[in-house]
mmCIF file of C-alpha atoms in Angstrom:
data_model
loop_
_atom_site.group_PDB
_atom_site.id
_atom_site.type_symbol
_atom_site.label_atom_id
_atom_site.label_comp_id
_atom_site.label_asym_id
_atom_site.label_seq_id
_atom_site.Cartn_x
_atom_site.Cartn_y
_atom_site.Cartn_z
ATOM 1 C CA MET A 1 -13.617 -47.403 28.622
ATOM 2 C CA ALA A 2 -10.699 -46.783 26.308
ATOM 3 C CA ILE A 3 -11.338 -45.151 22.970
ATOM 4 C CA ASP A 4 -11.167 -47.617 20.117
ATOM 5 C CA LYS A 5 -8.416 -46.136 17.980
ATOM 6 C CA LYS A 6 -9.283 -48.537 15.189
ATOM 7 C CA MET A 7 -12.689 -46.960 14.644
ATOM 8 C CA LYS A 8 -13.399 -45.940 11.072
ATOM 9 C CA ILE A 9 -13.743 -42.183 10.607
ATOM 10 C CA LEU A 10 -15.158 -40.363 7.580
ATOM 11 C CA ILE A 11 -13.764 -36.863 6.946
ATOM 12 C CA VAL A 12 -16.000 -34.667 4.773
ATOM 13 C CA ASP A 13 -14.734 -31.320 3.440
ATOM 14 C CA ASP A 14 -14.722 -29.821 -0.051
ATOM 15 C CA PHE A 15 -11.119 -28.651 0.378
ATOM 16 C CA SER A 16 -8.584 -31.441 0.083
ATOM 17 C CA THR A 17 -6.077 -29.411 2.116
ATOM 18 C CA MET A 18 -8.446 -29.336 5.083
ATOM 19 C CA ARG A 19 -9.196 -33.064 4.716
ATOM 20 C CA ARG A 20 -5.478 -33.767 4.819
ATOM 21 C CA ILE A 21 -4.985 -31.558 7.871
ATOM 22 C CA ILE A 22 -7.749 -33.329 9.788
ATOM 23 C CA LYS A 23 -6.571 -36.733 8.592
ATOM 24 C CA ASN A 24 -3.016 -36.040 9.785
ATOM 25 C CA LEU A 25 -4.186 -34.647 13.119
ATOM 26 C CA LEU A 26 -6.342 -37.718 13.680
ATOM 27 C CA ARG A 27 -3.419 -39.955 12.787
ATOM 28 C CA ASP A 28 -1.296 -38.051 15.300
ATOM 29 C CA LEU A 29 -3.956 -38.850 17.903
ATOM 30 C CA GLY A 30 -3.777 -42.522 16.948
ATOM 31 C CA PHE A 31 -6.789 -42.737 14.630
ATOM 32 C CA THR A 32 -5.378 -44.210 11.452
ATOM 33 C CA ASN A 33 -8.522 -45.691 9.943
ATOM 34 C CA THR A 34 -9.923 -42.730 8.005
ATOM 35 C CA GLU A 35 -11.582 -42.118 4.656
ATOM 36 C CA GLU A 36 -12.485 -38.898 2.868
ATOM 37 C CA ALA A 37 -15.435 -37.450 0.954
ATOM 38 C CA ASP A 38 -15.803 -34.007 -0.639
ATOM 39 C CA ASP A 39 -19.462 -33.271 0.111
ATOM 40 C CA GLY A 40 -22.629 -34.692 1.624
ATOM 41 C CA ASN A 41 -23.777 -36.333 -1.599
ATOM 42 C CA THR A 42 -20.608 -38.410 -1.739
ATOM 43 C CA ALA A 43 -20.477 -38.975 2.003
ATOM 44 C CA LEU A 44 -24.012 -40.237 2.620
ATOM 45 C CA PRO A 45 -23.796 -43.397 0.452
ATOM 46 C CA MET A 46 -20.393 -44.149 2.030
ATOM 47 C CA LEU A 47 -21.910 -43.848 5.511
ATOM 48 C CA GLN A 48 -24.869 -45.999 4.490
ATOM 49 C CA THR A 49 -22.541 -48.916 3.805
ATOM 50 C CA GLY A 50 -22.346 -49.134 7.601
ATOM 51 C CA LYS A 51 -18.557 -49.211 7.638
ATOM 52 C CA PHE A 52 -18.087 -45.980 9.617
ATOM 53 C CA ASP A 53 -18.111 -45.270 13.345
ATOM 54 C CA PHE A 54 -17.530 -41.529 13.373
ATOM 55 C CA LEU A 55 -18.190 -38.546 11.109
ATOM 56 C CA VAL A 56 -16.200 -35.306 10.891
ATOM 57 C CA THR A 57 -17.817 -32.818 8.507
ATOM 58 C CA ASP A 58 -17.519 -29.269 7.207
ATOM 59 C CA TRP A 59 -20.698 -27.185 6.806
ATOM 60 C CA ASN A 60 -20.265 -25.111 3.658
ATOM 61 C CA MET A 61 -19.832 -27.452 0.712
ATOM 62 C CA PRO A 62 -21.224 -27.556 -2.813
ATOM 63 C CA GLY A 63 -23.784 -30.280 -3.379
ATOM 64 C CA MET A 64 -25.094 -31.434 -0.032
ATOM 65 C CA GLN A 65 -24.013 -29.220 2.848
ATOM 66 C CA GLY A 66 -22.790 -30.528 6.178
ATOM 67 C CA ILE A 67 -25.924 -29.545 8.064
ATOM 68 C CA ASP A 68 -28.069 -31.533 5.619
ATOM 69 C CA LEU A 69 -25.697 -34.464 5.856
ATOM 70 C CA LEU A 70 -26.098 -34.328 9.644
ATOM 71 C CA LYS A 71 -29.893 -34.249 9.318
ATOM 72 C CA ASN A 72 -29.810 -37.187 6.905
ATOM 73 C CA VAL A 73 -27.604 -39.158 9.280
ATOM 74 C CA ARG A 74 -29.941 -38.503 12.207
ATOM 75 C CA ALA A 75 -32.956 -39.446 10.075
ATOM 76 C CA ASP A 76 -31.442 -42.785 9.063
ATOM 77 C CA ALA A 77 -32.262 -45.442 11.665
ATOM 78 C CA LYS A 78 -28.990 -47.286 11.041
ATOM 79 C CA LEU A 79 -26.819 -44.153 11.333
ATOM 80 C CA ALA A 80 -28.811 -42.118 13.855
ATOM 81 C CA SER A 81 -26.524 -42.826 16.810
ATOM 82 C CA MET A 82 -23.257 -42.082 14.975
ATOM 83 C CA PRO A 83 -21.235 -39.308 16.645
ATOM 84 C CA VAL A 84 -20.835 -36.281 14.375
ATOM 85 C CA LEU A 85 -18.221 -33.553 14.826
ATOM 86 C CA MET A 86 -18.647 -30.398 12.769
ATOM 87 C CA VAL A 87 -15.505 -28.476 11.768
ATOM 88 C CA THR A 88 -16.486 -25.291 9.957
ATOM 89 C CA ALA A 89 -15.804 -21.604 9.364
ATOM 90 C CA GLU A 90 -19.490 -20.845 9.964
ATOM 91 C CA GLN A 91 -19.737 -19.020 13.251
ATOM 92 C CA LYS A 92 -23.169 -17.454 13.368
ATOM 93 C CA ARG A 93 -24.921 -18.179 16.647
ATOM 94 C CA GLU A 94 -28.068 -19.278 14.869
ATOM 95 C CA GLN A 95 -26.061 -21.785 12.837
ATOM 96 C CA ILE A 96 -24.422 -23.265 15.924
ATOM 97 C CA VAL A 97 -27.864 -23.538 17.506
ATOM 98 C CA GLU A 98 -29.229 -25.135 14.320
ATOM 99 C CA ALA A 99 -26.422 -27.699 14.335
ATOM 100 C CA ALA A 100 -27.025 -28.420 18.022
ATOM 101 C CA GLN A 101 -30.733 -28.893 17.381
ATOM 102 C CA ALA A 102 -29.956 -31.190 14.466
ATOM 103 C CA GLY A 103 -28.005 -33.348 16.894
ATOM 104 C CA VAL A 104 -24.356 -32.517 16.365
ATOM 105 C CA ASN A 105 -21.983 -33.936 19.015
ATOM 106 C CA GLY A 106 -19.265 -31.299 18.722
ATOM 107 C CA TYR A 107 -18.695 -28.011 16.903
ATOM 108 C CA ILE A 108 -15.252 -26.631 16.042
ATOM 109 C CA VAL A 109 -14.747 -23.306 14.274
ATOM 110 C CA LYS A 110 -11.920 -22.836 11.797
ATOM 111 C CA PRO A 111 -9.135 -21.934 12.181
ATOM 112 C CA PHE A 112 -8.685 -24.436 15.003
ATOM 113 C CA THR A 113 -5.784 -26.036 16.843
ATOM 114 C CA ALA A 114 -4.724 -29.657 17.196
ATOM 115 C CA GLN A 115 -5.462 -29.290 20.912
ATOM 116 C CA THR A 116 -9.075 -28.214 20.237
ATOM 117 C CA LEU A 117 -9.650 -31.247 18.031
ATOM 118 C CA LYS A 118 -8.275 -33.541 20.721
ATOM 119 C CA GLU A 119 -10.410 -31.945 23.441
ATOM 120 C CA LYS A 120 -13.614 -32.200 21.442
ATOM 121 C CA LEU A 121 -12.974 -35.823 20.501
ATOM 122 C CA ASP A 122 -12.229 -36.698 24.133
ATOM 123 C CA LYS A 123 -15.392 -34.953 25.232
ATOM 124 C CA ILE A 124 -17.526 -36.772 22.666
ATOM 125 C CA PHE A 125 -16.163 -40.168 23.697
ATOM 126 C CA GLU A 126 -16.562 -39.319 27.392
ATOM 127 C CA ARG A 127 -20.238 -38.626 26.802
ATOM 128 C CA ILE A 128 -20.736 -41.765 24.758
ATOM 129 C CA ASP A 129 -19.110 -43.869 27.448
ATOM 130 C CA GLY A 130 -20.948 -42.081 30.230
ATOM 131 C CA MET B 1 -46.050 6.434 -36.840
ATOM 132 C CA GLU B 2 -48.817 7.803 -34.714
ATOM 133 C CA GLN B 3 -47.980 11.378 -35.633
ATOM 134 C CA GLN B 4 -48.228 10.723 -39.330
ATOM 135 C CA ASN B 5 -51.363 8.645 -38.844
ATOM 136 C CA ASN B 6 -53.056 11.479 -37.005
ATOM 137 C CA LEU B 7 -51.941 13.987 -39.578
ATOM 138 C CA LEU B 8 -53.204 11.773 -42.379
ATOM 139 C CA SER B 9 -56.475 10.902 -40.650
ATOM 140 C CA PRO B 10 -59.742 11.500 -42.534
ATOM 141 C CA GLU B 11 -60.486 14.308 -40.039
ATOM 142 C CA SER B 12 -57.240 16.096 -40.904
ATOM 143 C CA ILE B 13 -57.818 15.608 -44.649
ATOM 144 C CA ALA B 14 -61.356 16.989 -44.271
ATOM 145 C CA MET B 15 -59.879 19.989 -42.411
ATOM 146 C CA VAL B 16 -57.434 20.636 -45.247
ATOM 147 C CA LYS B 17 -60.242 20.433 -47.804
ATOM 148 C CA GLN B 18 -62.324 22.911 -45.798
ATOM 149 C CA LEU B 19 -59.227 25.122 -45.452
ATOM 150 C CA LEU B 20 -58.867 25.154 -49.232
ATOM 151 C CA VAL B 21 -62.568 25.967 -49.688
ATOM 152 C CA SER B 22 -62.405 28.865 -47.192
ATOM 153 C CA MET B 23 -59.235 30.208 -48.869
ATOM 154 C CA GLU B 24 -60.880 30.104 -52.308
ATOM 155 C CA ASP B 25 -63.898 31.854 -50.769
ATOM 156 C CA GLY B 26 -61.545 34.515 -49.417
ATOM 157 C CA ASP B 27 -62.741 33.823 -45.825
ATOM 158 C CA LEU B 28 -59.522 34.693 -43.950
ATOM 159 C CA GLU B 29 -60.941 34.168 -40.473
ATOM 160 C CA LYS B 30 -62.156 30.627 -41.236
ATOM 161 C CA ALA B 31 -58.925 29.759 -43.062
ATOM 162 C CA GLN B 32 -56.949 30.869 -39.990
ATOM 163 C CA ASP B 33 -59.064 28.667 -37.711
ATOM 164 C CA TYR B 34 -58.400 25.612 -39.880
ATOM 165 C CA VAL B 35 -54.649 26.297 -39.915
ATOM 166 C CA ASP B 36 -54.746 26.561 -36.089
ATOM 167 C CA ASP B 37 -56.708 23.304 -35.811
ATOM 168 C CA LEU B 38 -54.203 21.507 -38.035
ATOM 169 C CA ALA B 39 -51.275 22.871 -36.010
ATOM 170 C CA GLU B 40 -52.992 21.665 -32.846
ATOM 171 C CA VAL B 41 -53.273 18.127 -34.212
ATOM 172 C CA ARG B 42 -49.527 18.138 -34.843
ATOM 173 C CA GLU B 43 -48.673 19.636 -31.448
ATOM 174 C CA ASN B 44 -50.877 17.177 -29.579
ATOM 175 C CA VAL B 45 -49.063 14.286 -31.171
ATOM 176 C CA MET B 46 -45.694 15.803 -30.281
ATOM 177 C CA TYR B 47 -46.680 16.496 -26.662
ATOM 178 C CA GLN B 48 -47.941 12.951 -26.301
ATOM 179 C CA GLU B 49 -44.648 11.595 -27.540
ATOM 180 C CA ILE B 50 -42.649 13.890 -25.215
ATOM 181 C CA GLY B 51 -44.909 12.926 -22.343
ATOM 182 C CA LYS B 52 -44.301 9.254 -23.015
ATOM 183 C CA LEU B 53 -40.539 9.715 -23.158
ATOM 184 C CA THR B 54 -40.592 11.742 -19.951
ATOM 185 C CA ARG B 55 -42.536 9.030 -18.165
ATOM 186 C CA GLU B 56 -40.132 6.333 -19.333
ATOM 187 C CA LEU B 57 -37.161 8.381 -18.244
ATOM 188 C CA HIS B 58 -38.791 9.067 -14.889
ATOM 189 C CA ASP B 59 -39.581 5.369 -14.331
ATOM 190 C CA SER B 60 -36.104 4.330 -15.323
ATOM 191 C CA MET B 61 -34.518 6.858 -12.972
ATOM 192 C CA ASN B 62 -36.833 5.718 -10.183
ATOM 193 C CA ASN B 63 -36.044 2.052 -10.713
ATOM 194 C CA PHE B 64 -32.412 2.914 -10.768
ATOM 195 C CA ALA B 65 -32.546 4.876 -7.529
ATOM 196 C CA LEU B 66 -34.738 2.291 -5.804
ATOM 197 C CA ASP B 67 -32.433 -0.566 -6.601
ATOM 198 C CA ASP B 68 -30.985 -0.987 -3.090
ATOM 199 C CA ARG B 69 -28.715 -3.703 -4.291
ATOM 200 C CA LEU B 70 -26.755 -1.152 -6.326
ATOM 201 C CA SER B 71 -26.218 1.197 -3.419
ATOM 202 C CA ASP B 72 -25.412 -1.776 -1.183
ATOM 203 C CA LEU B 73 -22.755 -2.788 -3.653
ATOM 204 C CA ALA B 74 -21.217 0.640 -3.825
ATOM 205 C CA GLU B 75 -21.476 1.582 -0.149
ATOM 206 C CA ASP B 76 -20.910 -1.674 1.662
ATOM 207 C CA GLU B 77 -19.881 -4.613 -0.386
ATOM 208 C CA ILE B 78 -17.018 -3.140 -2.381
ATOM 209 C CA PRO B 79 -15.299 -1.779 0.769
ATOM 210 C CA ASP B 80 -16.118 -5.158 2.387
ATOM 211 C CA ALA B 81 -14.443 -6.959 -0.478
ATOM 212 C CA ARG B 82 -11.359 -4.798 -0.068
ATOM 213 C CA GLN B 83 -11.175 -5.727 3.593
ATOM 214 C CA ARG B 84 -11.781 -9.395 2.800
ATOM 215 C CA LEU B 85 -8.943 -9.448 0.321
ATOM 216 C CA ALA B 86 -6.702 -7.636 2.801
ATOM 217 C CA HIS B 87 -7.584 -10.347 5.318
ATOM 218 C CA VAL B 88 -6.587 -12.984 2.761
ATOM 219 C CA ILE B 89 -3.182 -11.324 2.543
ATOM 220 C CA THR B 90 -2.889 -11.354 6.338
ATOM 221 C CA MET B 91 -3.849 -15.022 6.541
ATOM 222 C CA THR B 92 -1.478 -16.146 3.809
ATOM 223 C CA GLU B 93 1.274 -14.097 5.417
ATOM 224 C CA GLU B 94 0.623 -15.671 8.820
ATOM 225 C CA ALA B 95 0.590 -19.138 7.285
ATOM 226 C CA ALA B 96 3.882 -18.479 5.512
ATOM 227 C CA ASN B 97 5.470 -17.058 8.680
ATOM 228 C CA ASN B 98 4.242 -19.937 10.848
ATOM 229 C CA THR B 99 5.535 -22.459 8.347
ATOM 230 C CA LEU B 100 8.887 -20.724 7.997
ATOM 231 C CA ALA B 101 9.293 -20.389 11.765
ATOM 232 C CA ALA B 102 8.579 -24.085 12.271
ATOM 233 C CA VAL B 103 11.015 -25.071 9.528
ATOM 234 C CA GLU B 104 13.707 -22.706 10.807
ATOM 235 C CA GLU B 105 13.368 -24.145 14.300
ATOM 236 C CA SER B 106 13.387 -27.730 13.030
ATOM 237 C CA LEU B 107 16.405 -27.583 10.748
ATOM 238 C CA PRO B 108 18.972 -27.026 13.553
ATOM 239 C CA LEU B 109 17.265 -29.789 15.571
ATOM 240 C CA CYS B 110 17.773 -32.185 12.655
ATOM 241 C CA ASP B 111 21.404 -31.057 12.359
ATOM 242 C CA ASP B 112 21.819 -31.656 16.079
ATOM 243 C CA VAL B 113 20.439 -35.203 15.753
ATOM 244 C CA LEU B 114 22.804 -35.838 12.868
ATOM 245 C CA THR B 115 25.985 -34.558 14.577
ATOM 246 C CA THR B 116 25.303 -36.220 17.942
ATOM 247 C CA THR B 117 24.506 -39.497 16.186
ATOM 248 C CA GLN B 118 27.768 -39.319 14.274
ATOM 249 C CA SER B 119 29.836 -38.663 17.421
ATOM 250 C CA VAL B 120 28.170 -41.448 19.390
ATOM 251 C CA GLU B 121 28.494 -43.760 16.408
ATOM 252 C CA ASP B 122 32.314 -43.442 16.404
ATOM 253 C CA GLU B 123 32.547 -44.301 20.079
ATOM 254 C CA TRP B 124 30.048 -47.117 19.615
ATOM 255 C CA LYS B 125 32.196 -48.663 16.870
ATOM 256 C CA ARG B 126 35.195 -48.581 19.192
ATOM 257 C CA PHE B 127 33.065 -50.212 21.887
ATOM 258 C CA SER B 128 31.990 -52.965 19.466
ATOM 259 C CA ASN B 129 35.629 -53.586 18.590
ATOM 260 C CA ARG B 130 36.346 -53.830 22.307
ATOM 261 C CA GLU B 131 38.734 -50.912 22.091
ATOM 262 C CA LEU B 132 37.254 -48.950 25.002
ATOM 263 C CA THR B 133 38.773 -48.770 28.433
ATOM 264 C CA LEU B 134 36.451 -48.988 31.411
ATOM 265 C CA THR B 135 36.663 -45.218 32.010
ATOM 266 C CA GLU B 136 35.935 -44.551 28.352
ATOM 267 C CA PHE B 137 32.991 -46.933 28.515
ATOM 268 C CA LYS B 138 31.592 -45.076 31.523
ATOM 269 C CA THR B 139 31.906 -41.802 29.598
ATOM 270 C CA LEU B 140 30.181 -43.384 26.599
ATOM 271 C CA SER B 141 27.313 -44.668 28.662
ATOM 272 C CA GLU B 142 26.882 -41.185 30.136
ATOM 273 C CA THR B 143 27.021 -39.673 26.623
ATOM 274 C CA LEU B 144 24.432 -42.186 25.407
ATOM 275 C CA LYS B 145 22.102 -41.291 28.249
ATOM 276 C CA ILE B 146 22.248 -37.597 27.253
ATOM 277 C CA TYR B 147 21.986 -38.571 23.569
ATOM 278 C CA PHE B 148 18.756 -40.489 24.137
ATOM 279 C CA GLU B 149 17.232 -37.647 26.133
ATOM 280 C CA THR B 150 18.257 -34.963 23.645
ATOM 281 C CA ASN B 151 17.027 -36.887 20.659
ATOM 282 C CA SER B 152 13.744 -37.754 22.232
ATOM 283 C CA ASN B 153 13.287 -34.052 23.030
ATOM 284 C CA ASN B 154 14.334 -33.058 19.535
ATOM 285 C CA ALA B 155 11.938 -35.566 17.994
ATOM 286 C CA SER B 156 8.981 -34.243 19.950
ATOM 287 C CA LYS B 157 9.903 -30.646 19.094
ATOM 288 C CA ILE B 158 10.170 -31.556 15.401
ATOM 289 C CA ASN B 159 6.856 -33.365 15.650
ATOM 290 C CA ALA B 160 5.235 -30.258 17.169
ATOM 291 C CA ASN B 161 6.763 -28.079 14.459
ATOM 292 C CA LEU B 162 5.507 -30.368 11.711
ATOM 293 C CA THR B 163 2.020 -30.194 13.241
ATOM 294 C CA GLN B 164 2.370 -26.402 13.157
ATOM 295 C CA VAL B 165 3.226 -26.603 9.441
ATOM 296 C CA LEU B 166 0.241 -28.878 8.920
ATOM 297 C CA MET B 167 -2.160 -26.540 10.730
ATOM 298 C CA ALA B 168 -0.829 -23.508 8.862
ATOM 299 C CA GLN B 169 -2.146 -25.016 5.614
ATOM 300 C CA GLY B 170 -5.684 -24.351 6.836
ATOM 301 C CA PHE B 171 -5.353 -20.909 5.266
ATOM 302 C CA GLN B 172 -6.019 -22.459 1.851
ATOM 303 C CA ASP B 173 -9.568 -23.483 2.753
ATOM 304 C CA LEU B 174 -10.407 -20.247 4.565
ATOM 305 C CA THR B 175 -8.901 -17.840 2.041
ATOM 306 C CA SER B 176 -10.573 -19.692 -0.831
ATOM 307 C CA GLN B 177 -13.944 -19.274 0.830
ATOM 308 C CA ILE B 178 -13.298 -15.537 1.131
ATOM 309 C CA ILE B 179 -12.009 -15.193 -2.438
ATOM 310 C CA LYS B 180 -15.015 -17.108 -3.805
ATOM 311 C CA ARG B 181 -17.303 -14.573 -2.156
ATOM 312 C CA VAL B 182 -15.399 -11.698 -3.740
ATOM 313 C CA ILE B 183 -15.634 -13.399 -7.153
ATOM 314 C CA THR B 184 -19.420 -13.650 -6.727
ATOM 315 C CA LEU B 185 -19.479 -9.947 -5.874
ATOM 316 C CA VAL B 186 -17.411 -9.031 -8.945
ATOM 317 C CA GLU B 187 -19.828 -11.012 -11.119
ATOM 318 C CA GLU B 188 -22.752 -9.145 -9.624
ATOM 319 C CA VAL B 189 -21.081 -5.779 -10.190
ATOM 320 C CA GLU B 190 -20.511 -6.822 -13.800
ATOM 321 C CA THR B 191 -24.187 -7.710 -14.287
ATOM 322 C CA ASN B 192 -25.225 -4.383 -12.793
ATOM 323 C CA MET B 193 -22.759 -2.460 -14.969
ATOM 324 C CA VAL B 194 -24.252 -4.112 -18.039
ATOM 325 C CA SER B 195 -27.749 -3.026 -17.072
ATOM 326 C CA ILE B 196 -26.588 0.516 -16.330
ATOM 327 C CA ILE B 197 -25.072 0.647 -19.802
ATOM 328 C CA GLN B 198 -28.329 -0.675 -21.264
ATOM 329 C CA LEU B 199 -30.261 1.952 -19.342
ATOM 330 C CA ALA B 200 -28.011 4.785 -20.496
ATOM 331 C CA GLY B 201 -27.626 3.591 -24.069
ATOM 332 C CA SER B 202 -31.202 2.824 -24.988
ATOM 333 C CA LYS B 203 -34.631 2.367 -23.550
ATOM 334 C CA SER B 204 -33.864 -0.540 -21.313
ATOM 335 C CA LYS B 205 -36.205 -3.470 -21.673
ATOM 336 C CA ASP B 206 -34.072 -5.913 -19.794
ATOM 337 C CA THR B 207 -34.132 -4.864 -16.157
ATOM 338 C CA ASP B 208 -33.803 -8.383 -14.820
ATOM 339 C CA VAL B 209 -30.767 -7.606 -12.767
ATOM 340 C CA LYS B 210 -29.902 -10.227 -10.232
ATOM 341 C CA LYS B 211 -30.982 -8.325 -7.184
ATOM 342 C CA ASN B 212 -31.020 -10.736 -4.349
ATOM 343 C CA LYS B 213 -28.333 -12.696 -2.661
ATOM 344 C CA ASN B 214 -28.272 -16.379 -3.336
ATOM 345 C CA GLU B 215 -30.602 -18.261 -0.989
ATOM 346 C CA ASN B 216 -27.898 -20.787 -0.211
ATOM 347 C CA TYR B 217 -25.505 -18.074 0.834
ATOM 348 C CA LEU B 218 -23.413 -18.889 3.889
ATOM 349 C CA ASP B 219 -21.288 -16.360 5.722
ATOM 350 C CA GLY B 220 -18.034 -18.240 5.779
ATOM 351 C CA PRO B 221 -15.035 -17.113 7.797
ATOM 352 C CA VAL B 222 -15.444 -14.003 9.913
ATOM 353 C CA VAL B 223 -13.220 -11.194 8.665
ATOM 354 C CA PRO B 224 -11.808 -8.926 11.394
ATOM 355 C CA GLY B 225 -13.112 -5.369 11.157
ATOM 356 C CA LEU B 226 -16.142 -6.342 9.107
ATOM 357 C CA GLU B 227 -19.597 -6.195 10.542
ATOM 358 C CA SER B 228 -20.574 -9.708 11.556
ATOM 359 C CA SER B 229 -23.628 -9.544 13.769
ATOM 360 C CA GLY B 230 -24.724 -12.687 15.533
ATOM 361 C CA THR B 231 -21.417 -14.451 15.187
ATOM 362 C CA VAL B 232 -19.235 -15.940 17.865
ATOM 363 C CA SER B 233 -15.663 -14.739 18.148
ATOM 364 C CA GLY B 234 -13.969 -18.081 18.591
ATOM 365 C CA GLN B 235 -14.022 -21.617 19.909
ATOM 366 C CA ASP B 236 -14.533 -20.472 23.524
ATOM 367 C CA GLU B 237 -17.778 -18.741 22.623
ATOM 368 C CA VAL B 238 -18.923 -21.752 20.610
ATOM 369 C CA ASP B 239 -18.310 -23.882 23.701
ATOM 370 C CA ASP B 240 -20.174 -21.420 25.927
ATOM 371 C CA LEU B 241 -23.116 -21.296 23.542
ATOM 372 C CA LEU B 242 -23.284 -25.083 23.284
ATOM 373 C CA SER B 243 -23.020 -25.569 27.036
ATOM 374 C CA SER B 244 -25.865 -23.078 27.480
ATOM 375 C CA LEU B 245 -27.851 -25.429 25.230
ATOM 376 C CA GLY B 246 -27.064 -28.330 27.533
ATOM 377 C CA PHE B 247 -24.008 -29.705 25.763
#
């Protein structure tokens, strides 16, 4: 099944530069329908409107951190099945394991390449389709 | 004051009265005893005070020496901070070099697009005005074929270079995370300096130095050369770890 390039993606990062980078990379890959939020507290109500199909989030943010946002998403019956890709500078093994246990669908460490983002997205969609 | 209180206590006053009586009686031995007793009262008070000061000094020195956070700061975290800041310089330098390289490679490509377009445009105008001979038209069609190929190549190279510029901006996020950590460290050093000054300047009552790292503390970007136990070294290791977890 082809990936729906029209899907709505929420990009959550406290740094606007990183949000712009991810937004532009996604646009390059054909995903033009994106919105941004600067931490979990802003992101969660946006997600709860039910408008989004995919979540890309940082971990370390003021307010609600990415890992807590992920846990909240998984705990919300309406959002539980939403694919979540984490893009973060946190690279402790225990953190990666924690994210995996919390139900993350992909984990990218910064600094990353456009190719890595593409691969992880492809992999996530492959799994969803399969 | 305790010393004065003791010296002015009814017992001391009684001693002085008895001293006076024994002196008037001409009893030298007794008078001497009373003088000794009085001196002892004064000395006791003084020793007590010295003892108290010694204990306070001792406790303060002990607290000071036992405060691991201080030695951590001096031995590990300040050198760490130096290395972190040096890493920030490296990252900003890399970002600047990557950006400049991409721009330098793209500018001639843009020039190329411009000049080839102009040359084809002239021939194209002549073609539109039906001024071209058949041979010239064949040449033009060959030129156009090359032009399309070149420009399509140039466009994808420029696109790749612009993506490189885009990715290079990631340094802002990562360096800010590192700099924020160093700022936190500087604040902590400042707090500790203040309490050292309090300790040295007067009997410190306020020893509530912020000793422990913030609970919400995350490690942030790994800095090369700094101890980073339990971390992965890059995306490949993240992938390996996740696939070992069944991803």
